[in-house]
PDB file of C-alpha atoms in Angstrom:
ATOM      1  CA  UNK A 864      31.473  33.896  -0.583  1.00  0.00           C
ATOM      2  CA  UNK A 865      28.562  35.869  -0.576  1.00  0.00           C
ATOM      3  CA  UNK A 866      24.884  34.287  -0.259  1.00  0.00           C
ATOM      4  CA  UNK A 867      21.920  34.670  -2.853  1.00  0.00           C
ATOM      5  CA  UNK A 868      19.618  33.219  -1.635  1.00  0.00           C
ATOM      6  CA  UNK A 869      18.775  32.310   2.334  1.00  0.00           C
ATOM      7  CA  UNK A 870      16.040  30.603   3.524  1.00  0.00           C
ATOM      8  CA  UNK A 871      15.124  29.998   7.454  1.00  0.00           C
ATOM      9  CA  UNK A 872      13.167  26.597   8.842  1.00  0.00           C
ATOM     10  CA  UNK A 873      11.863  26.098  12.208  1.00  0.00           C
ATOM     11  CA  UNK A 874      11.597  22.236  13.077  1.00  0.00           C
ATOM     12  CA  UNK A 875       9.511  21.289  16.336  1.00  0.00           C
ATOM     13  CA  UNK A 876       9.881  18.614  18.242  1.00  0.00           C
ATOM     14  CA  UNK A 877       8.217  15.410  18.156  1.00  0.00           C
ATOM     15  CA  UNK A 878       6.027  16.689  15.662  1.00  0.00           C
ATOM     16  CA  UNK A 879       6.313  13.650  13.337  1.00  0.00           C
ATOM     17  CA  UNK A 880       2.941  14.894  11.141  1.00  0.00           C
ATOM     18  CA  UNK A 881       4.512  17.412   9.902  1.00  0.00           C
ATOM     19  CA  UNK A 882       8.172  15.310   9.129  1.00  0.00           C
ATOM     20  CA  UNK A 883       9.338  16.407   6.125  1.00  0.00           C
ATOM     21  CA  UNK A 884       7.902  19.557   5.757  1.00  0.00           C
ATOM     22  CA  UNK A 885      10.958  21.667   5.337  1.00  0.00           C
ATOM     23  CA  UNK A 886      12.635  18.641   3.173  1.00  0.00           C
ATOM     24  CA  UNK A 887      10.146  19.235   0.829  1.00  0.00           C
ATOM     25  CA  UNK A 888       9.948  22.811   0.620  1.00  0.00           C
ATOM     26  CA  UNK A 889      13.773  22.788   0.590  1.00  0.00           C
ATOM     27  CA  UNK A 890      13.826  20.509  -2.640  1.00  0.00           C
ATOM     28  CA  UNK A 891      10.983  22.480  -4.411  1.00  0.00           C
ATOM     29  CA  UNK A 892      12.855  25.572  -3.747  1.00  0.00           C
ATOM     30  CA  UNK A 893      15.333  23.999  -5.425  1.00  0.00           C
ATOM     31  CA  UNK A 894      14.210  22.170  -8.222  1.00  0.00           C
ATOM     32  CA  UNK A 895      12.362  26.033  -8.755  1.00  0.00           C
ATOM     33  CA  UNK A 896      15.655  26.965  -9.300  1.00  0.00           C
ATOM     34  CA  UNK A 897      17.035  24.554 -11.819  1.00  0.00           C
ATOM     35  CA  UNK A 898      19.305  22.344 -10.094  1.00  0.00           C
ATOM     36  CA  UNK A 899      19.630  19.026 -11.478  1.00  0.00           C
ATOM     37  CA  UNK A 900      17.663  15.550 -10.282  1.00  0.00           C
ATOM     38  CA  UNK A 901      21.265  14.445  -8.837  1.00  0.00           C
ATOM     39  CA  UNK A 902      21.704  17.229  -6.416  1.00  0.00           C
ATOM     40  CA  UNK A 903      18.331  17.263  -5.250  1.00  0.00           C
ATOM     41  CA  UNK A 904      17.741  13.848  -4.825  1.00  0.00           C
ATOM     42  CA  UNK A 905      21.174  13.771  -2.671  1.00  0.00           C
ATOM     43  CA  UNK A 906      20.083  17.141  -1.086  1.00  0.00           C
ATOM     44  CA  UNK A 907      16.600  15.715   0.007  1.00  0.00           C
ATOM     45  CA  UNK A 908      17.773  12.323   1.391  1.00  0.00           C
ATOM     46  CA  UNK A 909      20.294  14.729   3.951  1.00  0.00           C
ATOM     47  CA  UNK A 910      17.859  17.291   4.381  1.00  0.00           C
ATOM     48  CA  UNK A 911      15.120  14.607   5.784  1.00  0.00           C
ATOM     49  CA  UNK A 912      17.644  12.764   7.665  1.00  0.00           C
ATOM     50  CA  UNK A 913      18.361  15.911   9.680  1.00  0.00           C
ATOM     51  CA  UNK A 914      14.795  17.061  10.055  1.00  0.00           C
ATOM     52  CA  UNK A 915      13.870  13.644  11.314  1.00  0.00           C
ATOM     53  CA  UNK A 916      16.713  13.610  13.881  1.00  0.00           C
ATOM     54  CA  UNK A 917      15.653  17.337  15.133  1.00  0.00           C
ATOM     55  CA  UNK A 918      12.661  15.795  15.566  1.00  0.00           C
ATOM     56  CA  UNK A 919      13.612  12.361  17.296  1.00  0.00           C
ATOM     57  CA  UNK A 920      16.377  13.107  19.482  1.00  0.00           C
ATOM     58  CA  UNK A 921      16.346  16.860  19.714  1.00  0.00           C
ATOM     59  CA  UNK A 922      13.849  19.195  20.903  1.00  0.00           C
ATOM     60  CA  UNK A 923      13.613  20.346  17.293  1.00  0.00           C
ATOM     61  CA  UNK A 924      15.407  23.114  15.856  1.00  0.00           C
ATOM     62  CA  UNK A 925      16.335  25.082  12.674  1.00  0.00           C
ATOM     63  CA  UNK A 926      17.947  24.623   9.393  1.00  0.00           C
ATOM     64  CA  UNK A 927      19.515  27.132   7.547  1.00  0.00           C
ATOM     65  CA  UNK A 928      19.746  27.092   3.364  1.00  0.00           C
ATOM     66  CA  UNK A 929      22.048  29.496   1.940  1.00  0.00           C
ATOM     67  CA  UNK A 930      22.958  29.171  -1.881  1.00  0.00           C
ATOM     68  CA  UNK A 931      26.210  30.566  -2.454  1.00  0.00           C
ATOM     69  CA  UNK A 932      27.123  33.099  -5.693  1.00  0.00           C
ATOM     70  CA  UNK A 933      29.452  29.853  -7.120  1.00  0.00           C
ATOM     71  CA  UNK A 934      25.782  27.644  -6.485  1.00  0.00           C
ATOM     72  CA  UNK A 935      27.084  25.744  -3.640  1.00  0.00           C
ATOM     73  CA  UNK A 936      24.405  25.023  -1.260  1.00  0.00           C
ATOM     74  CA  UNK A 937      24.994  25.447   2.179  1.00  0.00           C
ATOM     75  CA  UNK A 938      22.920  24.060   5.053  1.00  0.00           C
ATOM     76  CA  UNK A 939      22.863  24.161   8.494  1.00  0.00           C
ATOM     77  CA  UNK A 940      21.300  22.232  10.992  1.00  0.00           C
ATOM     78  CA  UNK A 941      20.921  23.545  14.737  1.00  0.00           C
ATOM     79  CA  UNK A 942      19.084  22.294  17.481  1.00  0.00           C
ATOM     80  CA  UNK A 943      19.787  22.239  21.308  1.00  0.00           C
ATOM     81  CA  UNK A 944      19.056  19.108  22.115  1.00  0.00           C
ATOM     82  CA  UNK A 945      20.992  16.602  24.192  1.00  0.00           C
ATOM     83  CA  UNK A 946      24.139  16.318  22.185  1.00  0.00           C
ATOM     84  CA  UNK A 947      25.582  12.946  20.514  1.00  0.00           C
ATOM     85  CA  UNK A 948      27.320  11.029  23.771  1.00  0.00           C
ATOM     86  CA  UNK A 949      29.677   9.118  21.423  1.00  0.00           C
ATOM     87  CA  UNK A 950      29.716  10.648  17.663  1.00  0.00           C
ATOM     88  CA  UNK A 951      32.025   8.174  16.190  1.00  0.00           C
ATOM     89  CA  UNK A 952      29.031   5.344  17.712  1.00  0.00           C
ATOM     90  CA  UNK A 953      26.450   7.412  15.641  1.00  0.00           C
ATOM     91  CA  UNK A 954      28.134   7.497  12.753  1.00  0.00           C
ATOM     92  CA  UNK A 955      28.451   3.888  12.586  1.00  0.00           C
ATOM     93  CA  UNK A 956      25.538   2.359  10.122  1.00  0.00           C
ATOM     94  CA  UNK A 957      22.757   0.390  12.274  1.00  0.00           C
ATOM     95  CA  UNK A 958      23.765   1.746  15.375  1.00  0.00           C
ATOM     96  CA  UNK A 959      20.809   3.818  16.800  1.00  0.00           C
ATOM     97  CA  UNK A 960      19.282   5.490  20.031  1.00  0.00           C
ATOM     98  CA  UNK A 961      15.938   5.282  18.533  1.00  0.00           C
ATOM     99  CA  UNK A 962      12.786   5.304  21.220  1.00  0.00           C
ATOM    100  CA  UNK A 963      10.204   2.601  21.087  1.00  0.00           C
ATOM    101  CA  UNK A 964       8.167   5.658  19.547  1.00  0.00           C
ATOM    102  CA  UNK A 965      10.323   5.795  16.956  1.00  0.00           C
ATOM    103  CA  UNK A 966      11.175   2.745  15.738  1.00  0.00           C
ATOM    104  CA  UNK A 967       7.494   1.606  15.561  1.00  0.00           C
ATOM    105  CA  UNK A 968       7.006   4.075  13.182  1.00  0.00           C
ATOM    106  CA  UNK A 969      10.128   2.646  11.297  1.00  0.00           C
ATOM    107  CA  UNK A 970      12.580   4.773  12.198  1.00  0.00           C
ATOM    108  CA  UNK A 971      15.971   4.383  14.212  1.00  0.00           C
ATOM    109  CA  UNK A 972      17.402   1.947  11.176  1.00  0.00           C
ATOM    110  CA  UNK A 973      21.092   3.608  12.657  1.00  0.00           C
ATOM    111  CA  UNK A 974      21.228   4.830   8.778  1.00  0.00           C
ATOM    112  CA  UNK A 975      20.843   8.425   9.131  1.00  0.00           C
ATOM    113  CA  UNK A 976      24.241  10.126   9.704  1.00  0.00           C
ATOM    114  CA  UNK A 977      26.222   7.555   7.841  1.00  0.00           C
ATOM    115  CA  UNK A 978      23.605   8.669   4.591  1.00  0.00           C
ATOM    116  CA  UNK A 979      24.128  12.038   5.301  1.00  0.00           C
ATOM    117  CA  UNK A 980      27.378  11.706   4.992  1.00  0.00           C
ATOM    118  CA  UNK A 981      27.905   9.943   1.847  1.00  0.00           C
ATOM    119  CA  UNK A 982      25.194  12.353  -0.140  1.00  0.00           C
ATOM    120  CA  UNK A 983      26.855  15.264   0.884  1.00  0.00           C
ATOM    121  CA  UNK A 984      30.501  16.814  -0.576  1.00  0.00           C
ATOM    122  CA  UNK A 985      31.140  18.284   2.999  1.00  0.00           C
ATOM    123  CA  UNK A 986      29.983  16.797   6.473  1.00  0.00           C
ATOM    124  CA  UNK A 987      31.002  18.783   9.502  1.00  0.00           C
ATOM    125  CA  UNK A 988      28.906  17.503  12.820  1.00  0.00           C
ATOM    126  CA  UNK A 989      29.593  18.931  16.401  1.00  0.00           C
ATOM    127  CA  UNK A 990      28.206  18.124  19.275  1.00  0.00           C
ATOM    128  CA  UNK A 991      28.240  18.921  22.808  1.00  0.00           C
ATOM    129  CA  UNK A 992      25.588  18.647  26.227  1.00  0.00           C
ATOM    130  CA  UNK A 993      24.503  22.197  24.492  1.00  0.00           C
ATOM    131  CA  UNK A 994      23.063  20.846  21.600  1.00  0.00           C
ATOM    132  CA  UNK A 995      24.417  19.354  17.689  1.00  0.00           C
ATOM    133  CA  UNK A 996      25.204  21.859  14.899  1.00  0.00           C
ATOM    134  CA  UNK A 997      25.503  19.835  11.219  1.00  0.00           C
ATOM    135  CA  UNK A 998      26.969  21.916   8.338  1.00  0.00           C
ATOM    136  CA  UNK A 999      26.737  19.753   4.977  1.00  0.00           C
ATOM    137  CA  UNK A1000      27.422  21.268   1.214  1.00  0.00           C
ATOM    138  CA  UNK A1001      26.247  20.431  -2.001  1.00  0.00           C
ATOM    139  CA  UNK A1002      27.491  21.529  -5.229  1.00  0.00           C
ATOM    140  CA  UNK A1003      26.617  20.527  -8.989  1.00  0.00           C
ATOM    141  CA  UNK A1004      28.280  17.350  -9.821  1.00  0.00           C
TER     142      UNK A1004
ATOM    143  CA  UNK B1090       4.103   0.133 -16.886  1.00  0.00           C
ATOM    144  CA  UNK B1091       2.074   3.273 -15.810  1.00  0.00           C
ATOM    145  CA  UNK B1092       0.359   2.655 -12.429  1.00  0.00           C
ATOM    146  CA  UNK B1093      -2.830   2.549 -13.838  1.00  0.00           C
ATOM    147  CA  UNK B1094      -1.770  -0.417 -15.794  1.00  0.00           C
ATOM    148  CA  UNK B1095      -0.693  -1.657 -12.855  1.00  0.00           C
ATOM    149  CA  UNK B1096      -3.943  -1.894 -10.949  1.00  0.00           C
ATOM    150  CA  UNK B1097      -5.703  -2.982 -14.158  1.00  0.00           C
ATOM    151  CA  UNK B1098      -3.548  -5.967 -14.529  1.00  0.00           C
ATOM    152  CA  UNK B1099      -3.210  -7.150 -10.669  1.00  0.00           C
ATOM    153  CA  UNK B1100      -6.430  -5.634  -9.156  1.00  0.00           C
ATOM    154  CA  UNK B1101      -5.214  -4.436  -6.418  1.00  0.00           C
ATOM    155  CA  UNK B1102      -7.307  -1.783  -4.477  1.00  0.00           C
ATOM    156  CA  UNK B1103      -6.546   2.211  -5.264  1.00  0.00           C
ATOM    157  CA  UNK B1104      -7.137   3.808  -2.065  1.00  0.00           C
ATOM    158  CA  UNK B1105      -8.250   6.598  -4.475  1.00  0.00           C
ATOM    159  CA  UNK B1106      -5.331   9.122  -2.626  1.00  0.00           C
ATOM    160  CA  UNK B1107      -4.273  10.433  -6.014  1.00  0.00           C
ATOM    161  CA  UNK B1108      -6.091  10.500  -9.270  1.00  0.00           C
ATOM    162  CA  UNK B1109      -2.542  11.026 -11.066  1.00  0.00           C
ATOM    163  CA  UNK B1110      -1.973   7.333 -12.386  1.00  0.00           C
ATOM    164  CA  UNK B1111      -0.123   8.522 -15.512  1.00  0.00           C
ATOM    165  CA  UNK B1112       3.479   7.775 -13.402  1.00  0.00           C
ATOM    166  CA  UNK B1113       6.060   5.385 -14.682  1.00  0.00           C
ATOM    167  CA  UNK B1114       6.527   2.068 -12.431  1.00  0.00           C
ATOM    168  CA  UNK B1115      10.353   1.791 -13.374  1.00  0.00           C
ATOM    169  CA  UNK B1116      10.957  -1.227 -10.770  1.00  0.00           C
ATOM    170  CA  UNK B1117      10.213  -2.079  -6.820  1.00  0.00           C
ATOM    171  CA  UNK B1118      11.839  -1.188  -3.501  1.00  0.00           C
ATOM    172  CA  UNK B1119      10.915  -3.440  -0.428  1.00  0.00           C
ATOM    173  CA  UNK B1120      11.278  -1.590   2.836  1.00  0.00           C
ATOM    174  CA  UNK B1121       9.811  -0.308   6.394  1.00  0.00           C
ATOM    175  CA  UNK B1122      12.861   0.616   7.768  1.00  0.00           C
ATOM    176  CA  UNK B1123      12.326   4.783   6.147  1.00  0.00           C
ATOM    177  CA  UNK B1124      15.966   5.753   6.437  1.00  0.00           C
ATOM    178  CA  UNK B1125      17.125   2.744   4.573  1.00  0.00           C
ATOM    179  CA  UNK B1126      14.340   3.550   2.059  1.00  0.00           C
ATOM    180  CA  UNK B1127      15.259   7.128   1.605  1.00  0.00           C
ATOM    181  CA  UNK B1128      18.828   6.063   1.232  1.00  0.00           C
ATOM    182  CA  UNK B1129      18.431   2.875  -0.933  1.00  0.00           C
ATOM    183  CA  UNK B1130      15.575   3.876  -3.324  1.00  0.00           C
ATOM    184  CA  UNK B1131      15.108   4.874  -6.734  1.00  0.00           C
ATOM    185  CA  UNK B1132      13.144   7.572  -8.350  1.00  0.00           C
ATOM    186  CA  UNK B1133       9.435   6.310  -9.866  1.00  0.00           C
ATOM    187  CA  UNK B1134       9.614   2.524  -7.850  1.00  0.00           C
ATOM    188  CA  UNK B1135       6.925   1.252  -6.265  1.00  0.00           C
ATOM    189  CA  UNK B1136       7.540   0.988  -2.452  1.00  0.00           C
ATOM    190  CA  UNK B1137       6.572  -1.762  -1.262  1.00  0.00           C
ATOM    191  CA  UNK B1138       6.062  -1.761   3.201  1.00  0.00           C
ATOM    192  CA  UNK B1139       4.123  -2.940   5.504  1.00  0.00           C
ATOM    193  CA  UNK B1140       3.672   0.885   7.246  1.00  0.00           C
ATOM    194  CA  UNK B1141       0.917   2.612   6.704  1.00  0.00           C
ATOM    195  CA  UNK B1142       1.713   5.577   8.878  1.00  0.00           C
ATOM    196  CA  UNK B1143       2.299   9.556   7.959  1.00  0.00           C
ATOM    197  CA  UNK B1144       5.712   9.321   7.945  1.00  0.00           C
ATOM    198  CA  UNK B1145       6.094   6.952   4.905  1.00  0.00           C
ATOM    199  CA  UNK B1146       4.480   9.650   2.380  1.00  0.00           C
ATOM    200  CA  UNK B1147       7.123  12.326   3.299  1.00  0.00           C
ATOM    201  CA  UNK B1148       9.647   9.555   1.944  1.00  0.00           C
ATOM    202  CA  UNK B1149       7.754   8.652  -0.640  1.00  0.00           C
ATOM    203  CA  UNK B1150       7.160  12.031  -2.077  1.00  0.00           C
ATOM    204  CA  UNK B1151      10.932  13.435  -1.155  1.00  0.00           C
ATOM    205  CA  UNK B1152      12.189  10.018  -3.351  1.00  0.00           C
ATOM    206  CA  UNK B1153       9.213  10.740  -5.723  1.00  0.00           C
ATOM    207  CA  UNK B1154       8.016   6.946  -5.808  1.00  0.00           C
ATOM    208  CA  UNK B1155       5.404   6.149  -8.335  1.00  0.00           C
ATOM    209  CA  UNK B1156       3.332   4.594  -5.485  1.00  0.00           C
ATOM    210  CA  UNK B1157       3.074   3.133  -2.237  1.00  0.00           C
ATOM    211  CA  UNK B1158       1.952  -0.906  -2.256  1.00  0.00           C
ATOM    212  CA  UNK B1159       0.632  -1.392   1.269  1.00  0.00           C
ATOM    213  CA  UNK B1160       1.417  -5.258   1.574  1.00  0.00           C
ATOM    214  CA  UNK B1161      -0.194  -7.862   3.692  1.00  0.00           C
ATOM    215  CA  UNK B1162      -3.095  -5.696   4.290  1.00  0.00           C
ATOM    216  CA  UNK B1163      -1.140  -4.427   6.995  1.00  0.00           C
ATOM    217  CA  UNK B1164      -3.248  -1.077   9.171  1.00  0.00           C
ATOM    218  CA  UNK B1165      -3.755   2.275   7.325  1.00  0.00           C
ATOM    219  CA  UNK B1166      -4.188   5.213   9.454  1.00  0.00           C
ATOM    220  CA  UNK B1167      -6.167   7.690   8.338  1.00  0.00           C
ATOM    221  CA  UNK B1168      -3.799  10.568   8.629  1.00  0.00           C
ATOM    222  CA  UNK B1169      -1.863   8.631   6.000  1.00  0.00           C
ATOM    223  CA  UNK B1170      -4.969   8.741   3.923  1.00  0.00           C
ATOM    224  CA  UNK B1171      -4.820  12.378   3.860  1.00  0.00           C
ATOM    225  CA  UNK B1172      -1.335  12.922   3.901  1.00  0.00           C
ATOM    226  CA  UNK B1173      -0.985  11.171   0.790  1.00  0.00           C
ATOM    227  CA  UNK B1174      -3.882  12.544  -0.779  1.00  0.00           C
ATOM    228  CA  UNK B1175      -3.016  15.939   0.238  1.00  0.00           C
ATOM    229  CA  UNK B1176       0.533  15.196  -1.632  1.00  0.00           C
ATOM    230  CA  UNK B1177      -1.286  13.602  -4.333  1.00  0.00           C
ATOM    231  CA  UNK B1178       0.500  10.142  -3.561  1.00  0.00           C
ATOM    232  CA  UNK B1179      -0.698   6.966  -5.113  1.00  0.00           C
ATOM    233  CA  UNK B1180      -1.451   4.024  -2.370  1.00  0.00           C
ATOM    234  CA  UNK B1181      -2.289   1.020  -3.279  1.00  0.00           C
ATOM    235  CA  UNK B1182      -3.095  -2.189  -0.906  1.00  0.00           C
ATOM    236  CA  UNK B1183      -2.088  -5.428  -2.472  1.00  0.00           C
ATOM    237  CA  UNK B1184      -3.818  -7.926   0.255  1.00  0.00           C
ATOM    238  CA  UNK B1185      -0.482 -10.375   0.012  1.00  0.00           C
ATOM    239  CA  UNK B1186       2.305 -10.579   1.745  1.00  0.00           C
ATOM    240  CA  UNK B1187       5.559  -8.440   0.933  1.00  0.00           C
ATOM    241  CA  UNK B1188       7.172 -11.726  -0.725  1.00  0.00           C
ATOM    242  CA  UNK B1189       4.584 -12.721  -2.767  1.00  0.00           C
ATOM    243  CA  UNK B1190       3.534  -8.450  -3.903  1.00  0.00           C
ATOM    244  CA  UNK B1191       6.924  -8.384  -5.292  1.00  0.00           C
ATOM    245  CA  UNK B1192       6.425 -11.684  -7.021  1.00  0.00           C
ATOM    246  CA  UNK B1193       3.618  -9.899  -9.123  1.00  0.00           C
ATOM    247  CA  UNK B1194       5.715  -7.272  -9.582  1.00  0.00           C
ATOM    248  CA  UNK B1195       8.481  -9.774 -11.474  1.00  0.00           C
ATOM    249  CA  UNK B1196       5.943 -11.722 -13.494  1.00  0.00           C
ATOM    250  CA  UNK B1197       4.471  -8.374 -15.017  1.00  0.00           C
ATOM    251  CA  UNK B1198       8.021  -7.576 -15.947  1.00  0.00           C
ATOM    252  CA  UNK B1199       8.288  -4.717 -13.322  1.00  0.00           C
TER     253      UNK B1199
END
């Protein structure tokens, strides 16, 4: 399938003033382009979940938007962090490896990959010590 | 209710972040926990927390709240200040306690 439209996003790490940055510029690139309020409501709650986990537990990273010629929307989250230890632990809800940092600041609720996972019509995560790659995709409902 | 009506009727201080207070209050979320937010709220609610950090106006603008209720008169940072005024984010500070904010909420039909 052959991409439209690709956009690129650097996340840094720890860099929680400028947390949901890309979300948002993600979801007015978007809405620019005439989706409807479903997709990029789902599209923003994943997109934020994954920038704020580049940001907590990674040493930032990148994200990837392609929009496919059928209007899927493809994105891909990269970092090379620390990997997940035990994936099937992180995807259960309220279980978290949150720092003290972190939660103060009310993160590290253990909700993040189980909500990325039910907004989006594909979830593929993989991990290793070299770092978590996230590929989710979105299409009209 | 518009948010403007909102303040009118309860009094509750308008930390002046936004001057937009044309948006529709179409019901309340209660939450600090920001992933639960993000997942659990609803477009044009008023949020209702007891953080008053930067983080909380990247939710509020991705879920496009109609405001931000700071209860219990709980800390403000000032980066929040400007975060929300720089996304042109309503904040208001209730002075009560999360409990008794959403009470207000119910008895104006919210």
């Amino acid at each position: 399938m052959s991409t439209v439209l690709h956009e690129h996003y650097e996340v840094k790490p720890d860099d929680f003033a400028n947390a949901g940055k890309a979300s948002s510029a993600i979801k007015e690139q978007l809405k620019s382009l005439g989706l409807s309020p479903a997709v990029l409501r789902r599209v923003a709650v994943a997109t934020y979940e994954c920038e704020i986990n580049l940001i907590i537990h990674a040493n930032g990273g990148t994200i990837d938007m392609d929009i496919e010629e059928d209007g899927t929307i493809r994105l891909v989250f990269q970092d090379t962090g620390p990997g997940i230890a035990d994936l099937e632990k992180a995807m259960t809800p309220g279980f978290s490896t949150a720092s003290e940092k972190a939660r103060a600041m009310g993160f590290g609720a253990g909700m993040g990959l189980p909500n990325i996972k039910r907004v989006s019509d594909t979830f593929d995560i993989q991990s290793s010590e070299e770092g978590t790659r996230i590929e989710l995709t979105f299409v009209e409902s | 209710m518009k948010v403007k009506e909102l303040i009118e009727k309860t009094g509750w201080k308008d930390e002046g972040t936004s001057s937009n207070l044309e948006g529709e209050v179409v019901g309340a979320y209660c939450g600090d926990l920001l992933s639960w937010v993000m997942g659990n709220g609803e477009q044009g609610q008023a949020w209702i927390t007891v953080q008053g950090h930067i983080n909380v106006v990247a939710v509020a603008k991705l879920r496009e709240f109609s405001c931000i209720i700071i209860a219990d008169n709980a800390p403000i940072l000032d980066e929040f200040m400007n975060k929300a005024e720089e996304e042109d984010i309503v904040v208001l500070s209730s002075g009560l306690p999360v409990y008794e904010t959403a009470k207000v909420l119910v008895e104006l039909g919210v």
